[in-house]
Tab-separated table of C-alpha atoms in Angstrom:
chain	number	residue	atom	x	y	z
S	231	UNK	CA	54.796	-3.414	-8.088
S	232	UNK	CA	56.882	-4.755	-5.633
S	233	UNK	CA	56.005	-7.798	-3.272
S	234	UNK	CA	55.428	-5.679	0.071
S	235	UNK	CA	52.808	-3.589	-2.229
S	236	UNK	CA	51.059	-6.100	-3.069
S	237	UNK	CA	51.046	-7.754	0.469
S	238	UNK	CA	50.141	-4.243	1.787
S	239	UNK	CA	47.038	-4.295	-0.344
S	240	UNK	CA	45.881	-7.350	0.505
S	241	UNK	CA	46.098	-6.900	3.771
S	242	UNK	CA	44.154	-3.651	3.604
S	243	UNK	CA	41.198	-5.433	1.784
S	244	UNK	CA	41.320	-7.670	4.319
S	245	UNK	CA	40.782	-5.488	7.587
S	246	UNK	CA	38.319	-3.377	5.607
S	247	UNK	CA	35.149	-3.521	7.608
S	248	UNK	CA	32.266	-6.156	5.338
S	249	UNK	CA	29.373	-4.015	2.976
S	250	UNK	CA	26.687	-3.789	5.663
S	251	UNK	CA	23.676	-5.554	4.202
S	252	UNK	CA	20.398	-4.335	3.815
S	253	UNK	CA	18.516	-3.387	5.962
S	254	UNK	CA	20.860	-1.411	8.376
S	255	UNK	CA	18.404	0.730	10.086
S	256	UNK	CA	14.596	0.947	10.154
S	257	UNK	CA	12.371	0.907	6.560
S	258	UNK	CA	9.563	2.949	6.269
S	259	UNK	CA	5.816	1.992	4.732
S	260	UNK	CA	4.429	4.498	3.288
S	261	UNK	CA	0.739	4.147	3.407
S	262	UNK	CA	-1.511	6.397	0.887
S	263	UNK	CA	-4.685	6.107	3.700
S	264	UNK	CA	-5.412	7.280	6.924
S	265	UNK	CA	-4.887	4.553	10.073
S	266	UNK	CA	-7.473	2.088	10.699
S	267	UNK	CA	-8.729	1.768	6.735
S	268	UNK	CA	-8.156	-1.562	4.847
S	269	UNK	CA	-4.847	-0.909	3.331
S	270	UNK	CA	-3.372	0.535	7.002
S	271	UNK	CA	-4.776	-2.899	8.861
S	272	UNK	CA	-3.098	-4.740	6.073
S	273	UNK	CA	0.021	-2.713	6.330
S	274	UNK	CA	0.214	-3.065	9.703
S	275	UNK	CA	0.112	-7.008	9.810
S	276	UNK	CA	2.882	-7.081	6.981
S	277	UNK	CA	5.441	-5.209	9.207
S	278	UNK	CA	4.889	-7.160	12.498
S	279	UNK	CA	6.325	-10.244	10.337
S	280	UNK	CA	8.231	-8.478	8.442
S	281	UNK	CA	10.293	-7.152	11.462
S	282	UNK	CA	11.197	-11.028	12.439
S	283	UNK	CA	11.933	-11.811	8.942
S	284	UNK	CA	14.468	-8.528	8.420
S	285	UNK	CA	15.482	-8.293	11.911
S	286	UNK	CA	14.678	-4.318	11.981
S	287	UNK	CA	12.654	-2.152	12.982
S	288	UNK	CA	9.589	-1.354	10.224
S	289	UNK	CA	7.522	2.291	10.702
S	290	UNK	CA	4.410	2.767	8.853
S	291	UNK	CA	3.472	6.616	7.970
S	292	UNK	CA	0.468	7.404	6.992
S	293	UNK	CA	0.525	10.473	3.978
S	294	UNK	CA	-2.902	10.402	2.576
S	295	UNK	CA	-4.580	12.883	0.440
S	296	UNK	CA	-5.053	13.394	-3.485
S	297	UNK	CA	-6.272	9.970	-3.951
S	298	UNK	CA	-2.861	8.536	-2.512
S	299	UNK	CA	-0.932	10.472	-4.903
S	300	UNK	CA	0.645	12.688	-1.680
S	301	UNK	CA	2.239	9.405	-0.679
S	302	UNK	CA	3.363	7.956	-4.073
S	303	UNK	CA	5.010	11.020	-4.798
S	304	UNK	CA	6.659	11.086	-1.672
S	305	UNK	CA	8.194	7.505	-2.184
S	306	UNK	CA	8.842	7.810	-5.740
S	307	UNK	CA	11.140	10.612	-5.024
S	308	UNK	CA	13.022	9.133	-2.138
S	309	UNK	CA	16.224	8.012	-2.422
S	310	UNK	CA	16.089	4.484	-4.049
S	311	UNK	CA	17.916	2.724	-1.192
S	312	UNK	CA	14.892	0.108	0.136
S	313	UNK	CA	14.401	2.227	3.608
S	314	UNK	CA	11.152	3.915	1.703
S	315	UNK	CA	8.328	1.539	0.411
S	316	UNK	CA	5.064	2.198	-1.151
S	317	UNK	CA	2.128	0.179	-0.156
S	318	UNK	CA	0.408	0.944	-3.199
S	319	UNK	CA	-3.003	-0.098	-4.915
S	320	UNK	CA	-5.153	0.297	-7.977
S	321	UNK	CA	-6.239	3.656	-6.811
S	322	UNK	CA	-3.003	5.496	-5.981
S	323	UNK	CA	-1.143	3.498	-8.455
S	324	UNK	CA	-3.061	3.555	-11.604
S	325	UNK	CA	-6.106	5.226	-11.372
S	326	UNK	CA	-5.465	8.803	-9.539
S	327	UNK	CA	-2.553	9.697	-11.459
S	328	UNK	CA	-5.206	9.602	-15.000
S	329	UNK	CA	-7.991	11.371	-12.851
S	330	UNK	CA	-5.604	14.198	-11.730
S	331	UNK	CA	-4.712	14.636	-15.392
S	332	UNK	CA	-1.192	12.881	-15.608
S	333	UNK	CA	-1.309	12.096	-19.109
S	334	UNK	CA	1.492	9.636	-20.421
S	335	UNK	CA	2.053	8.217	-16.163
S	336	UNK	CA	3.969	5.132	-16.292
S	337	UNK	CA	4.042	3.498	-12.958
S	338	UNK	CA	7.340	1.676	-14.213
S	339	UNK	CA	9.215	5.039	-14.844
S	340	UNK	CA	8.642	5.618	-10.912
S	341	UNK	CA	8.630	2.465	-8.615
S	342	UNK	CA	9.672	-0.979	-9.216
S	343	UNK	CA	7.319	-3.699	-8.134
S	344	UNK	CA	8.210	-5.748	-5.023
S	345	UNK	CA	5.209	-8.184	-4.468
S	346	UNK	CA	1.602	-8.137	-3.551
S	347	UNK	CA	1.059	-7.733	0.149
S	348	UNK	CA	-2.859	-8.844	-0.623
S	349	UNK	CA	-5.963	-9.080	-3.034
S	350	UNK	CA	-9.664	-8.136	-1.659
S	351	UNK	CA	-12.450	-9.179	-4.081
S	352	UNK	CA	-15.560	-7.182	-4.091
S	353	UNK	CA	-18.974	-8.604	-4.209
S	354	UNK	CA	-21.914	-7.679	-6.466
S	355	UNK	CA	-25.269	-7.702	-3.846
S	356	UNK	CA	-28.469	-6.380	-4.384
S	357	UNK	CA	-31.427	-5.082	-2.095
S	358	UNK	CA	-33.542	-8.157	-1.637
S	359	UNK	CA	-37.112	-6.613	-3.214
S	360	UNK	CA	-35.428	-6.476	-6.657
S	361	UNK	CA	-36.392	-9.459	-7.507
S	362	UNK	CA	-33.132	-11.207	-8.478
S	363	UNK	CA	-31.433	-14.058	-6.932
S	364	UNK	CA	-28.154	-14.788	-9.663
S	365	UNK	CA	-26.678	-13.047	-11.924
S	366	UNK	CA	-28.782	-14.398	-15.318
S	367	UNK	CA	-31.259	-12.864	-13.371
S	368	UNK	CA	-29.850	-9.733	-12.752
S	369	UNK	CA	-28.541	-9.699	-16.160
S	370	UNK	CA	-31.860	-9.999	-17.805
S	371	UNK	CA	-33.464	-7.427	-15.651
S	372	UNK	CA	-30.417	-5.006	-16.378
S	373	UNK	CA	-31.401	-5.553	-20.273
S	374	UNK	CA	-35.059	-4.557	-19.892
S	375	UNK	CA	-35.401	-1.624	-17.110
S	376	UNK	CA	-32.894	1.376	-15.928
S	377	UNK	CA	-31.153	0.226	-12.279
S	378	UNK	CA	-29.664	2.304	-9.813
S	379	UNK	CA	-25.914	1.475	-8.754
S	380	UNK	CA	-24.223	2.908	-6.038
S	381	UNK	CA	-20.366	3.482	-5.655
S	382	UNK	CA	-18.157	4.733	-3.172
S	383	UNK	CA	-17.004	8.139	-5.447
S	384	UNK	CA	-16.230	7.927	-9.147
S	385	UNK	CA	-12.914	6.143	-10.022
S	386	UNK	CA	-12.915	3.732	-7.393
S	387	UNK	CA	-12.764	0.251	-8.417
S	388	UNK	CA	-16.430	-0.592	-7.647
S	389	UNK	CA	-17.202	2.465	-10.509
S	390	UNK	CA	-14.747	1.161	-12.692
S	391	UNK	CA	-16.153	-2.933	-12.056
S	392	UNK	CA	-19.758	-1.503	-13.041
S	393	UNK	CA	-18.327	0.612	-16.419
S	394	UNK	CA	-16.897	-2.827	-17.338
S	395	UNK	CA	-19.942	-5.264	-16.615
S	396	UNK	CA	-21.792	-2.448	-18.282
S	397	UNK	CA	-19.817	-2.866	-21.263
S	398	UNK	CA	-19.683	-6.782	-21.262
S	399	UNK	CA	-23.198	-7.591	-20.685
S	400	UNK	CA	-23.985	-5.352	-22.165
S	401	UNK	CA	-26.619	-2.445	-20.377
S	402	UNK	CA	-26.720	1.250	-18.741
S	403	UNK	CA	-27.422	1.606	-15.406
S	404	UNK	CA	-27.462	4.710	-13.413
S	405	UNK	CA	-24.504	5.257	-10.879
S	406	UNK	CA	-24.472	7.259	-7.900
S	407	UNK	CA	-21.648	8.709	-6.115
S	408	UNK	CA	-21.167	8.599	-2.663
S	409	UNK	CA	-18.757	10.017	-0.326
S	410	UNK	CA	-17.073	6.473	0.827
S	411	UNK	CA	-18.750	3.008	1.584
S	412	UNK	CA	-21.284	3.780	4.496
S	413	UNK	CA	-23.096	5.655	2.374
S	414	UNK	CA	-23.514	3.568	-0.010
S	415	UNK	CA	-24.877	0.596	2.025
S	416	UNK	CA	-27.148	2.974	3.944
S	417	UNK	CA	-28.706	3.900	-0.211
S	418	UNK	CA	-28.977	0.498	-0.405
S	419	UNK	CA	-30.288	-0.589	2.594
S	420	UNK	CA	-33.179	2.331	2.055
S	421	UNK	CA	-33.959	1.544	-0.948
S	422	UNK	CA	-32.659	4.303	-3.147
S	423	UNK	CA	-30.286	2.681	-5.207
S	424	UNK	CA	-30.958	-1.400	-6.829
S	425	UNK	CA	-27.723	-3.266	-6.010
S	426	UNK	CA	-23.976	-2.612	-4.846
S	427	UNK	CA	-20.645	-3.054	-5.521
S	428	UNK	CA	-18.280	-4.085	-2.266
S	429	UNK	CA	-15.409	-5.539	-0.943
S	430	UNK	CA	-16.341	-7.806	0.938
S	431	UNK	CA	-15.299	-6.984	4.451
S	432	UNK	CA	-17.859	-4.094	3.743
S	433	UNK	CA	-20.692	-6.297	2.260
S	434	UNK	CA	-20.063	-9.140	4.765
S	435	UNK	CA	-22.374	-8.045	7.709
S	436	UNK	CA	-25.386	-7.441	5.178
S	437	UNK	CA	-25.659	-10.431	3.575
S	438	UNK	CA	-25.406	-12.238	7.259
S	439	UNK	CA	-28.584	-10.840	8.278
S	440	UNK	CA	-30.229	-11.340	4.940
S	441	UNK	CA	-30.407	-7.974	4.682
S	442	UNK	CA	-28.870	-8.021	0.542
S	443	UNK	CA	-28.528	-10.946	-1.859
S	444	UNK	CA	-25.085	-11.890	-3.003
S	445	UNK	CA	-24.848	-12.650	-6.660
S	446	UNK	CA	-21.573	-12.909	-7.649
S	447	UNK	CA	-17.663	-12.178	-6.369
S	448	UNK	CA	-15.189	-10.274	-8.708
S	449	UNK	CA	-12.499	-12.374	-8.291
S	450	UNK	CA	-10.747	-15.199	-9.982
S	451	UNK	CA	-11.472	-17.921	-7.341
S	452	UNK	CA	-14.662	-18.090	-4.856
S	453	UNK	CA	-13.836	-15.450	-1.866
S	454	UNK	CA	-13.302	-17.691	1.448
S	455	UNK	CA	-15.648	-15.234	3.552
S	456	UNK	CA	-18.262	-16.371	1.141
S	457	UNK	CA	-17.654	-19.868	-0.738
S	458	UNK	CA	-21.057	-20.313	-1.652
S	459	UNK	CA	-21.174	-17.079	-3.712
S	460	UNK	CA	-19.929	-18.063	-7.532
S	461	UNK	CA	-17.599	-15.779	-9.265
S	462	UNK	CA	-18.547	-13.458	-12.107
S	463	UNK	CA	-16.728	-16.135	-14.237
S	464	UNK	CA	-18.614	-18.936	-13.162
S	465	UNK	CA	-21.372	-16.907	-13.560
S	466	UNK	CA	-21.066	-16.528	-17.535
S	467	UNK	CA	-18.338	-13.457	-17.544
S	468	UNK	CA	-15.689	-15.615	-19.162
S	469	UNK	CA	-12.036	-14.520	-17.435
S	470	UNK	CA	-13.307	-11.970	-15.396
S	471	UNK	CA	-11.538	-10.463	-12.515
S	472	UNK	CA	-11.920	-7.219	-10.966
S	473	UNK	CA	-9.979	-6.970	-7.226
S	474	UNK	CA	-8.488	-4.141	-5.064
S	475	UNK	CA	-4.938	-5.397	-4.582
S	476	UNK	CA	-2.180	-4.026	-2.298
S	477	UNK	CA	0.762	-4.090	-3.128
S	478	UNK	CA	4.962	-3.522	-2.225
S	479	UNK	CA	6.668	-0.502	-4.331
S	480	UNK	CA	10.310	0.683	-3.925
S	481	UNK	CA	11.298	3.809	-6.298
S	482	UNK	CA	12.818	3.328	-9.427
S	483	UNK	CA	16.486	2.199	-9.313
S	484	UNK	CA	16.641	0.578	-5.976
S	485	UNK	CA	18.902	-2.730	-6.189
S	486	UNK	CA	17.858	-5.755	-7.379
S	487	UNK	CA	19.813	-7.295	-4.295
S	488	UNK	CA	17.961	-5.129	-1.637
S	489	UNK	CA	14.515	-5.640	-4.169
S	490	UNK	CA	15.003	-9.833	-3.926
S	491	UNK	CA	15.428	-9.986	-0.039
S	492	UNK	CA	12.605	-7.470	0.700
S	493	UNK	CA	10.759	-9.689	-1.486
S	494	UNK	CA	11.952	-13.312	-0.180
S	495	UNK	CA	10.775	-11.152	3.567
S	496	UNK	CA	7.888	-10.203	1.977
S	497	UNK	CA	6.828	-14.480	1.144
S	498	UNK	CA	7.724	-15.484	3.970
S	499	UNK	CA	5.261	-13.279	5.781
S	500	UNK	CA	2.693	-14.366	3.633
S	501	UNK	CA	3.359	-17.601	3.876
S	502	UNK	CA	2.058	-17.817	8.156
S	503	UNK	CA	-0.946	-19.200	8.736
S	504	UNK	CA	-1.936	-16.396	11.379
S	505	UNK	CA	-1.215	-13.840	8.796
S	506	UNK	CA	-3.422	-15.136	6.147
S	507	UNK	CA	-6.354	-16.154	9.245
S	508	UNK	CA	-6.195	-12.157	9.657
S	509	UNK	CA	-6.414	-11.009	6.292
S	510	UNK	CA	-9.311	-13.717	5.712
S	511	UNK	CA	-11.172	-11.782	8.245
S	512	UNK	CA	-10.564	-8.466	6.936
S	513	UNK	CA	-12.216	-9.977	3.004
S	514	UNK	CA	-8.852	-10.208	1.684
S	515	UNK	CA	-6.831	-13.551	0.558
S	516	UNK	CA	-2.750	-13.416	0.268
S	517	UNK	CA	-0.559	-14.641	-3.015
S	518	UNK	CA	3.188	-14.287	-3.028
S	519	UNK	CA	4.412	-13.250	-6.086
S	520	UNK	CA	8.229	-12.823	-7.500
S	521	UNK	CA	8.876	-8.691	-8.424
S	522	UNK	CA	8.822	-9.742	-11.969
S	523	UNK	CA	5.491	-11.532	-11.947
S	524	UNK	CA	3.979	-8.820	-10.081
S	525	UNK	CA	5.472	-6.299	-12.627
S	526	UNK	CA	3.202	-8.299	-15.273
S	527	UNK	CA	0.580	-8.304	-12.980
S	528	UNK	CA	0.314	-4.626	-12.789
S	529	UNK	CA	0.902	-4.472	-16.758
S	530	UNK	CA	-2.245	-6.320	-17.059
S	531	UNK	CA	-3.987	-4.589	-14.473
S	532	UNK	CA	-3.221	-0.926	-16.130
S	533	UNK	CA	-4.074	-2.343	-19.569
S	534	UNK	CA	-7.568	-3.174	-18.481
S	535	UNK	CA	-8.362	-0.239	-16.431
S	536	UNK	CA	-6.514	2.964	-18.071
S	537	UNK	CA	-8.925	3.122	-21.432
S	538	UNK	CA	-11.878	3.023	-18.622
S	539	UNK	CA	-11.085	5.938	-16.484
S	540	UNK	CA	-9.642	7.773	-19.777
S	541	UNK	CA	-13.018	7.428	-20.994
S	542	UNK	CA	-15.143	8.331	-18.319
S	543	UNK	CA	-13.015	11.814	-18.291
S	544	UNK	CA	-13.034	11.456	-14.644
S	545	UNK	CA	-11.727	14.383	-12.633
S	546	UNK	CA	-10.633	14.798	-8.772
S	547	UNK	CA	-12.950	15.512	-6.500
């Protein structure tokens, strides 16, 4: 090759315009709910920050249905590029893709994990004339008569919490289904059902007035909405954690450049004061996580959950 070729060629590279970097136009959250639910809220204060941090434009679009499976099927078959993100949870994620009969689903052969966006603990209360003020007490009344246990429809994590405390303490109890979480707190409230299992934003007004008695919060630390409450594993339920978490999904195959700086965004967000003073208020508290931890995290969180709704034979509803 003579020298002009080779001087050509360099000075081709050179005037060749730079690899645009991600992101070049506006990303999408896909969110499995309809607006104005938990997940949507939280969405929603993720991609005001997250426009600063990435200095584009971020769209949330709301695809629910099927338990959140309309959405995750939407994103995991979207090109893997980073302009289509999940804002997944333990419901779409792990638990409606075993109810609708999706035998062998491996989350990891569809998405890969990005980082948790936020973590709501749910509260165990019950209607004050039971009787019980902590959860020895509870426990020992559990052991000696039937109870009554409302949930917000079978296969949501407050069903799948009271299978497992069933199974630890261990006791039978009587669930009831309900048709979301007003429901629920209106059975409760009435009388017809012993004791409830809430996130927190839900159960928060209640226990204000007096109205139910907190016993114990499902999560690993004490919630900040109520710090006096102790957590199931203070409470004797030795490493014990049960939360609704939402979470950042891209589909499988994105790259791990475009995964890292949606990520690094992603921290950053979580890191602002303001955005952690709003998700206290809506029950939840924030931890940044790097994809890989939060890739064990949802290991762990299938592990503990899948034999549970595999043996309750759940089906849609």
């Amino acid at each position: 090759m003579t020298k002009f070729a080779l001087f050509l060629g360099a000075l081709l590279l050179a005037v060749q315009p730079a690899r645009a970097e991600w992101p070049e136009r506006p990303v999408r959250l896909v969110v499995p709910f309809a607006a104005g639910g938990n997940i949507d809220v939280a969405a929603r204060i993720a991609a005001e920050g997250l426009q600063k941090a990435l200095g584009q434009t971020i769209v949330i679009d709301n695809r629910a249905g099927a338990g959140g499976l309309i959405a995750s099927d939407h994103v995991a078959s979207s090109p893997p590029d980073g302009y289509t993100v999940f804002i997944g949870g333990n419901g779409p994620l792990l638990f409606a893709p075993l109810v609708a009969g999706r035998t062998g689903f491996d989350w990891r052969q569809k998405f890969e994990a990005v980082g948790p966006l936020n973590f709501t603990p749910l509260v165990l209360q019950v209607r004050p004339s039971l009787g019980v003020k902590t959860m020895a007490e509870f426990v020992d009344l559990a052991k000696k008569k039937p109870l009554n246990m409302g949930s917000g429809g079978a296969g949501s994590t407050n069903h799948l919490l009271s299978e497992l405390l069933q199974e630890i303490i261990p006791a039978k109890w009587t669930t009831a289904h309900y048709r979301g979480n007003a429901p629920v707190v209106t059975a409760l409230l009435g009388g017809e059902i012993d004791f409830a299992i809430e996130q927190v934003s839900v159960a928060l007004p209640l226990l204000r007035d007096g109205r139910t008695i907190p016993l114990a919060v499902s999560s690993r630390t004490r919630s900040p909405m109520l710090p006096a409450v102790p957590t199931l594993a203070e409470a004797g339920f030795k490493d014990f954690e049960g939360v609704t978490w939402t979470g950042f999904l891209v589909p499988a195959g994105t790259p791990k450049p475009v995964i890292a700086r949606l990520s690094s965004a992603l921290a950053k967000v979580l890191e602002d004061k303001g955005v952690q003073e709003r998700m206290n208020a809506a029950g939840s508290v924030t931890q940044a996580m790097s994809p890989e931890a939060f890739a064990d995290y949802l290991n762990r969180e299938n592990a503990k959950w899948a034999p549970i709704v595999q043996r309750l034979n759940l089906k849609p509803n």
